mmCIF file of C-alpha atoms in Angstrom:
data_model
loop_
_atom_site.group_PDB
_atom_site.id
_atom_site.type_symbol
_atom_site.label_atom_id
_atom_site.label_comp_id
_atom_site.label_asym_id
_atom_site.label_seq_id
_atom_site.Cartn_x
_atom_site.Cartn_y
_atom_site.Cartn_z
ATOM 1 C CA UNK A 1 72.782 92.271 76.500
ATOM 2 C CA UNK A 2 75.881 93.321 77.750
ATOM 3 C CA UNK A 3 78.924 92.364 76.172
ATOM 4 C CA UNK A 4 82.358 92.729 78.623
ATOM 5 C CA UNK A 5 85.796 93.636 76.852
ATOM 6 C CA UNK A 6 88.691 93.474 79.327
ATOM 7 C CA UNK A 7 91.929 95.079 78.385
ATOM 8 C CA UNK A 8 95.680 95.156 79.243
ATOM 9 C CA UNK A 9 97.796 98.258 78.570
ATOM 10 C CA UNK A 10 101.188 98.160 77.161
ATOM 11 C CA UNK A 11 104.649 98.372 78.874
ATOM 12 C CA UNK A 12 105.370 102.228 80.300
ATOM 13 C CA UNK A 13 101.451 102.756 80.100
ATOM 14 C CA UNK A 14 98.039 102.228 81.566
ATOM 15 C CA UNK A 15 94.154 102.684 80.739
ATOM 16 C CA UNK A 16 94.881 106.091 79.121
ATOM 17 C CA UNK A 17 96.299 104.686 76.193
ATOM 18 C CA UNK A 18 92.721 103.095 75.489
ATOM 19 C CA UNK A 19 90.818 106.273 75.605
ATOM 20 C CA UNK A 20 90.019 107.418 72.305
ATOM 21 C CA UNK A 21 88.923 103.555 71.598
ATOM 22 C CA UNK A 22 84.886 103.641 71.241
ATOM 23 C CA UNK A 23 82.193 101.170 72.014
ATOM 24 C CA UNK A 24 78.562 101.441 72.192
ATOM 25 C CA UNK A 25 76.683 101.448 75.559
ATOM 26 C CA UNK A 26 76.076 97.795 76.038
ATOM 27 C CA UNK A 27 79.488 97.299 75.947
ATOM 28 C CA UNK A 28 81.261 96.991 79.811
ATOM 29 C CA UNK A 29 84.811 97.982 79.696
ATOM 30 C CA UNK A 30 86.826 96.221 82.181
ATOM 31 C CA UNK A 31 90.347 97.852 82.221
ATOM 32 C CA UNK A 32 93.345 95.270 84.223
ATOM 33 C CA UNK A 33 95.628 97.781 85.470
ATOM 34 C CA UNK A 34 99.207 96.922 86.625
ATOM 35 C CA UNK A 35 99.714 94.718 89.752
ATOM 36 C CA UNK A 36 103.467 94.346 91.615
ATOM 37 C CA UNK A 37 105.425 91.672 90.105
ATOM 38 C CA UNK A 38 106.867 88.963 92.415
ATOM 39 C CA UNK A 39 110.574 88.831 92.759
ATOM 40 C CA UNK A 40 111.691 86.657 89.365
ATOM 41 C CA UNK A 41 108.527 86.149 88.350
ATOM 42 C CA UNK A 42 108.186 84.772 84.622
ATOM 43 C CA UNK A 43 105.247 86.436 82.078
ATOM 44 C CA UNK A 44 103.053 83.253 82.454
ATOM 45 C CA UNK A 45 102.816 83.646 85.979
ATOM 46 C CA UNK A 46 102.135 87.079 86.067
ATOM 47 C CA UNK A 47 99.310 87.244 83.441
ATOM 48 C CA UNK A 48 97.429 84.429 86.041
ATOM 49 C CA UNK A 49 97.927 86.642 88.447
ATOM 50 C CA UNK A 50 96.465 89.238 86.270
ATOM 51 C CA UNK A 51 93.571 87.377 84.987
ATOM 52 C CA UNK A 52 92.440 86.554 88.757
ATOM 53 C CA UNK A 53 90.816 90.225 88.082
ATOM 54 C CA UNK A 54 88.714 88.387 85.221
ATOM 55 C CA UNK A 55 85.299 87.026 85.782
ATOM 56 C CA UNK A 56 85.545 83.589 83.354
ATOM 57 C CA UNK A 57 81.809 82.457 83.996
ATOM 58 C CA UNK A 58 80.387 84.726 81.454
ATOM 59 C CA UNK A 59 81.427 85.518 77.672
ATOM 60 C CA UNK A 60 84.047 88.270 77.548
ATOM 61 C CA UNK A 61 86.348 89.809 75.001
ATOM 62 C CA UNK A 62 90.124 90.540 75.752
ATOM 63 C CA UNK A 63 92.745 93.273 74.319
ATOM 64 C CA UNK A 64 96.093 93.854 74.660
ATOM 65 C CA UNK A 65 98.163 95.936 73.788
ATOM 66 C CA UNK A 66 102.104 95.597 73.094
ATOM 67 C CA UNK A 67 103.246 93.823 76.730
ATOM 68 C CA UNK A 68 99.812 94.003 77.406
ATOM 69 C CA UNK A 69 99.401 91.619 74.019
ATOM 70 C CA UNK A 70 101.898 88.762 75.451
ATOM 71 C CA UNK A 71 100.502 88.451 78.697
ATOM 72 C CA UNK A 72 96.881 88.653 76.863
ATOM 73 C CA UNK A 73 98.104 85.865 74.892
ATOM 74 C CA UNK A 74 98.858 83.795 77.776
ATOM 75 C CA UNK A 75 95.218 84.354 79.897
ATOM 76 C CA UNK A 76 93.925 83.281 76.386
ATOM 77 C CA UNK A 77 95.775 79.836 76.585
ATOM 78 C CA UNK A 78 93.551 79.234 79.812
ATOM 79 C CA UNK A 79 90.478 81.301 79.828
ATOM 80 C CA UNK A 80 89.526 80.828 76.416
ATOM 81 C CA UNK A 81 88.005 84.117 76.037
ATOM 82 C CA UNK A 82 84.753 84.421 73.082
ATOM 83 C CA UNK A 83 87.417 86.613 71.061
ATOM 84 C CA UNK A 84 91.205 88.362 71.788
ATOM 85 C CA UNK A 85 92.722 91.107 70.021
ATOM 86 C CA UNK A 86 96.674 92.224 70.148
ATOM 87 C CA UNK A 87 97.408 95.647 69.205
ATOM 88 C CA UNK A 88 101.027 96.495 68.467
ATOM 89 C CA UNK A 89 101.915 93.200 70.046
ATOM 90 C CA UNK A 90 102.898 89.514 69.184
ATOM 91 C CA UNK A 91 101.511 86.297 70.165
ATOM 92 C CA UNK A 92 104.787 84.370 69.364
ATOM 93 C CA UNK A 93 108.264 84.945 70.929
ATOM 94 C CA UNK A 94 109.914 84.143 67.276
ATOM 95 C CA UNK A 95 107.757 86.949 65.719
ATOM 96 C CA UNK A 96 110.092 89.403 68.086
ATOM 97 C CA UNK A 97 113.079 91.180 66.296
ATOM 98 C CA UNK A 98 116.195 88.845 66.240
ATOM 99 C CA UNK A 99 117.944 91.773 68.188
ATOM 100 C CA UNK A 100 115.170 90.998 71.190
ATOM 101 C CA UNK A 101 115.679 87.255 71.574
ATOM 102 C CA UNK A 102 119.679 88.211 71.917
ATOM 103 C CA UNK A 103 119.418 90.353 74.194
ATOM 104 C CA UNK A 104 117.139 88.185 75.747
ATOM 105 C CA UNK A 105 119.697 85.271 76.114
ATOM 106 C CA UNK A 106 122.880 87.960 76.949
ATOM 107 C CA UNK A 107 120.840 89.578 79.892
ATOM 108 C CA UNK A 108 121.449 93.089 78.217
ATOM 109 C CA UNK A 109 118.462 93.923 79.840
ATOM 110 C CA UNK A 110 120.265 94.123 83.128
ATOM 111 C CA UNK A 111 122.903 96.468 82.138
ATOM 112 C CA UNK A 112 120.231 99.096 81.651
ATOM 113 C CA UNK A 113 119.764 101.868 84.172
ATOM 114 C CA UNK A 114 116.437 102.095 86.439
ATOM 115 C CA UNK A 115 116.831 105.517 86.115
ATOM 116 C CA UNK A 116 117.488 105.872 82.171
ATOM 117 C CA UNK A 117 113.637 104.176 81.594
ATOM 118 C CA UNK A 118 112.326 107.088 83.247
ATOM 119 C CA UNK A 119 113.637 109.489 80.309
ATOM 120 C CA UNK A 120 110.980 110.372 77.867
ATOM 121 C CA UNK A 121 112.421 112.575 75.410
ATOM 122 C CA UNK A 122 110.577 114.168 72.519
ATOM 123 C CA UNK A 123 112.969 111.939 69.763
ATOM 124 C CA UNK A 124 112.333 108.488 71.801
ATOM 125 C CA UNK A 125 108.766 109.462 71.899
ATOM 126 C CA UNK A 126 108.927 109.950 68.423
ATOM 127 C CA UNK A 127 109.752 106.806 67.823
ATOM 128 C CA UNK A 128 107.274 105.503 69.737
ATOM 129 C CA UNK A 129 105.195 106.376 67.239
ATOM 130 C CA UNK A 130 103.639 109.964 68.387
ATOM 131 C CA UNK A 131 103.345 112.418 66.061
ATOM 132 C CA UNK A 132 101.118 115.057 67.475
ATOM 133 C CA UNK A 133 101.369 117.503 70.187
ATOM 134 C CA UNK A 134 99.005 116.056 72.392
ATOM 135 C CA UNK A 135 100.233 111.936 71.532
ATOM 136 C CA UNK A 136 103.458 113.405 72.832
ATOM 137 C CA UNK A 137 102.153 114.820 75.818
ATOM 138 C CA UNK A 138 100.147 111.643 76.508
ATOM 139 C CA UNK A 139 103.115 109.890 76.201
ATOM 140 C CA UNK A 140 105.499 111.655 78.215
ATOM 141 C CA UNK A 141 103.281 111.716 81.568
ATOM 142 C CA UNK A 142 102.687 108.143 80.742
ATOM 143 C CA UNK A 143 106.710 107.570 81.083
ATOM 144 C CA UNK A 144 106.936 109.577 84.192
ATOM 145 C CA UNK A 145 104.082 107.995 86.170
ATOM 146 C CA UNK A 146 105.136 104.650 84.943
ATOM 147 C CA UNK A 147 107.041 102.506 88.179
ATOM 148 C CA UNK A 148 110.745 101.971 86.601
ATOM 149 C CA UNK A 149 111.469 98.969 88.930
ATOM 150 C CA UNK A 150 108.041 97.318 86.973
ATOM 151 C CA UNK A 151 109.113 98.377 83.573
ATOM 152 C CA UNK A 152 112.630 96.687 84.038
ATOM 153 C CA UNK A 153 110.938 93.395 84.824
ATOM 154 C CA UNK A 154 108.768 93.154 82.245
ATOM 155 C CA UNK A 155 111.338 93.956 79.748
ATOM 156 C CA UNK A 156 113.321 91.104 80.778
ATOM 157 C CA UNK A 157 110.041 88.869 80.875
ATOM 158 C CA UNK A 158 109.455 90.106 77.316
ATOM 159 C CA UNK A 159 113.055 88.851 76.065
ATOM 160 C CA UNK A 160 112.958 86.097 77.620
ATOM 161 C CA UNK A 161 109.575 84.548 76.528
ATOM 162 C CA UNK A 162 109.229 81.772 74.805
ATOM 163 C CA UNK A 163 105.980 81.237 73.697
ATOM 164 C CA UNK A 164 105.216 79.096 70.551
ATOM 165 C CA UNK A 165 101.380 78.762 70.827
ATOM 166 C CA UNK A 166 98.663 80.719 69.172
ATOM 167 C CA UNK A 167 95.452 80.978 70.839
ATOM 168 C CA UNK A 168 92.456 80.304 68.533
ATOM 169 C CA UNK A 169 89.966 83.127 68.309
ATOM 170 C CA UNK A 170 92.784 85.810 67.888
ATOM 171 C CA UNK A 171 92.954 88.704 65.632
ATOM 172 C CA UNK A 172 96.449 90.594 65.572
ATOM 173 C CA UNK A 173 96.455 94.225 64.732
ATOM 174 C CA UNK A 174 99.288 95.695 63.881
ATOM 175 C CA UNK A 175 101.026 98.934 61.935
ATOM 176 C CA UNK A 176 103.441 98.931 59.386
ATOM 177 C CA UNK A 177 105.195 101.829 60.470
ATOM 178 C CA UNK A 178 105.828 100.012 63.833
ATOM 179 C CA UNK A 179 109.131 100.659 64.966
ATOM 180 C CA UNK A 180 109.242 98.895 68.623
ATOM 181 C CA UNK A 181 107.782 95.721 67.102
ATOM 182 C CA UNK A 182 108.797 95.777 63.248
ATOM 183 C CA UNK A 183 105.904 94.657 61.056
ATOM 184 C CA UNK A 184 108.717 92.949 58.486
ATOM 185 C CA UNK A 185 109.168 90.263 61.672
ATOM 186 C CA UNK A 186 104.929 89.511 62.264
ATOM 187 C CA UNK A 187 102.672 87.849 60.582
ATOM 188 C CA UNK A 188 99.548 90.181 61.321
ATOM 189 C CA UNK A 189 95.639 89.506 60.708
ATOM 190 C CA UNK A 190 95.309 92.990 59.919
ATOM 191 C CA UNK A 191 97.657 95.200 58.813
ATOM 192 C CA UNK A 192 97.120 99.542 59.704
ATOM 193 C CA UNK A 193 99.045 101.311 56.191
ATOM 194 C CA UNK A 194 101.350 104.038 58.417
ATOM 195 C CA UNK A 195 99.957 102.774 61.310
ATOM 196 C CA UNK A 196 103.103 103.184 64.374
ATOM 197 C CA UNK A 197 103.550 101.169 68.142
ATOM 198 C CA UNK A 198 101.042 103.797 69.565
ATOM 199 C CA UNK A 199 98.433 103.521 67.177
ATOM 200 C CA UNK A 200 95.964 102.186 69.636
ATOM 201 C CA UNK A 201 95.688 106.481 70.263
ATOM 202 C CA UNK A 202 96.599 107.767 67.041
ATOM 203 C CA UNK A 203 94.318 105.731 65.192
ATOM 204 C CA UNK A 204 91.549 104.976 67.298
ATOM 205 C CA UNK A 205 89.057 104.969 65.351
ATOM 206 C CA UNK A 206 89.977 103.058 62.919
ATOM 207 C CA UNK A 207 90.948 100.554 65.321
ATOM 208 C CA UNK A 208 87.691 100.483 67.103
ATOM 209 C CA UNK A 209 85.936 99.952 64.093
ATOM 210 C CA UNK A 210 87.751 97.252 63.290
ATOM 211 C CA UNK A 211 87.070 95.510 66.678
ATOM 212 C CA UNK A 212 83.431 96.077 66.422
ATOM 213 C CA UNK A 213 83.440 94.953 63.407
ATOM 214 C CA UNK A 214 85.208 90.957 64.804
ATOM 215 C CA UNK A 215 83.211 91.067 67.053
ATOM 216 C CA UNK A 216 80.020 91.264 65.226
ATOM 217 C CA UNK A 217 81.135 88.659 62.338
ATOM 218 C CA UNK A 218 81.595 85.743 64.954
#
């Protein structure tokens, strides 16, 4: 029987950042790649949008990862999905660094150049959490092809959410060495020891396993 996992990719990225994930064959992955944002359009409204993509009449898994995690969170409120996992993410706005939510409410966002998102130097990616050559390189072309305009929306839907509900049947992943999305300000189902915001690629496998391995004790 086939068993269908979709997933959402995290702000700056796209289905490359889920490529060293691995599932057996009778797993169908389902990959929900970017779509334009309407003008002022809020996270909830966009991850509908999203989730139109979703076929809801059969059993099906979701991931997300970092952005990706939020609006995940929110299809979850409605689709009620057999199982979601957040990578690197959050599925409460009061789990986001302090710093966030202030910005959030000052509009710092907006102050930001389109052009200075587009910059991915070897430090920033760094901190992204790539260590090796080729986690750098990844990460780099993943900045340039990235659409700025997008990237600037999203980060002002991300400081500006608000959500205070949990989904049930949802298993948050996240790294302790997680500098985007501290781990000292989540409350994790399962922590990764080193584990950094792009550990979705540098620690695939271990992060696969662990999927499989939810997915086989419900």
């Amino acid at each position: 029987m086939t068993e269908r996992i979709y997933f959402i990719s995290g702000l700056g990225a796209d289905r490359r950042a889920f490529k060293k994930l691995v599932f057996p064959p009778n797993f169908e992955l389902v990959y929900l790649d970017w779509i334009p944002a309407l003008k002022n359009e809020s996270l909830e409204a966009y991850a509908l949008r999203l989730a139109a993509k979703i076929d809801a009449s059969s059993p099906f898994y979701l991931v997300g990862l970092s952005f990706g995690g939020m609006l995940a969170t929110e299809i979850s409120k409605q689709l009620k999905p057999s199982h979601t996992f957040l990578i690197s993410s959050t599925p409460l706005f009061k789990e986001l660094p302090w710093y966030y939510r202030m910005a959030g409410s000052l509009s710092l966002q907006k102050a930001i150049p389109v052009s200075l998102l587009k910059r991915g130097n070897n430090i920033g990616l760094k901190f992204l959490g790539a260590k090796t050559h080729e986690e750098i390189k990844l990460l780099k072309q993943l900045v340039i092809d990235s659409d700025p305009i997008f990237m600037k929306w999203a980060l002002t839907c991300i400081l500006n959410w608000r959500n205070k509900e949990r989904p049930i049947n949802l298993t948050h992943i996240h790294g302790t060495a997680d500098n985007i999305l501290p781990f000292r300000y989540n409350k994790p189902d399962i922590r990764i020891e080193g584990g950094g915001h792009f550990m979705v690629y540098a620690n695939a496998d271990v992060i696969s396993k662990l999927i499989l391995k939810q997915i086989a004790d419900l």
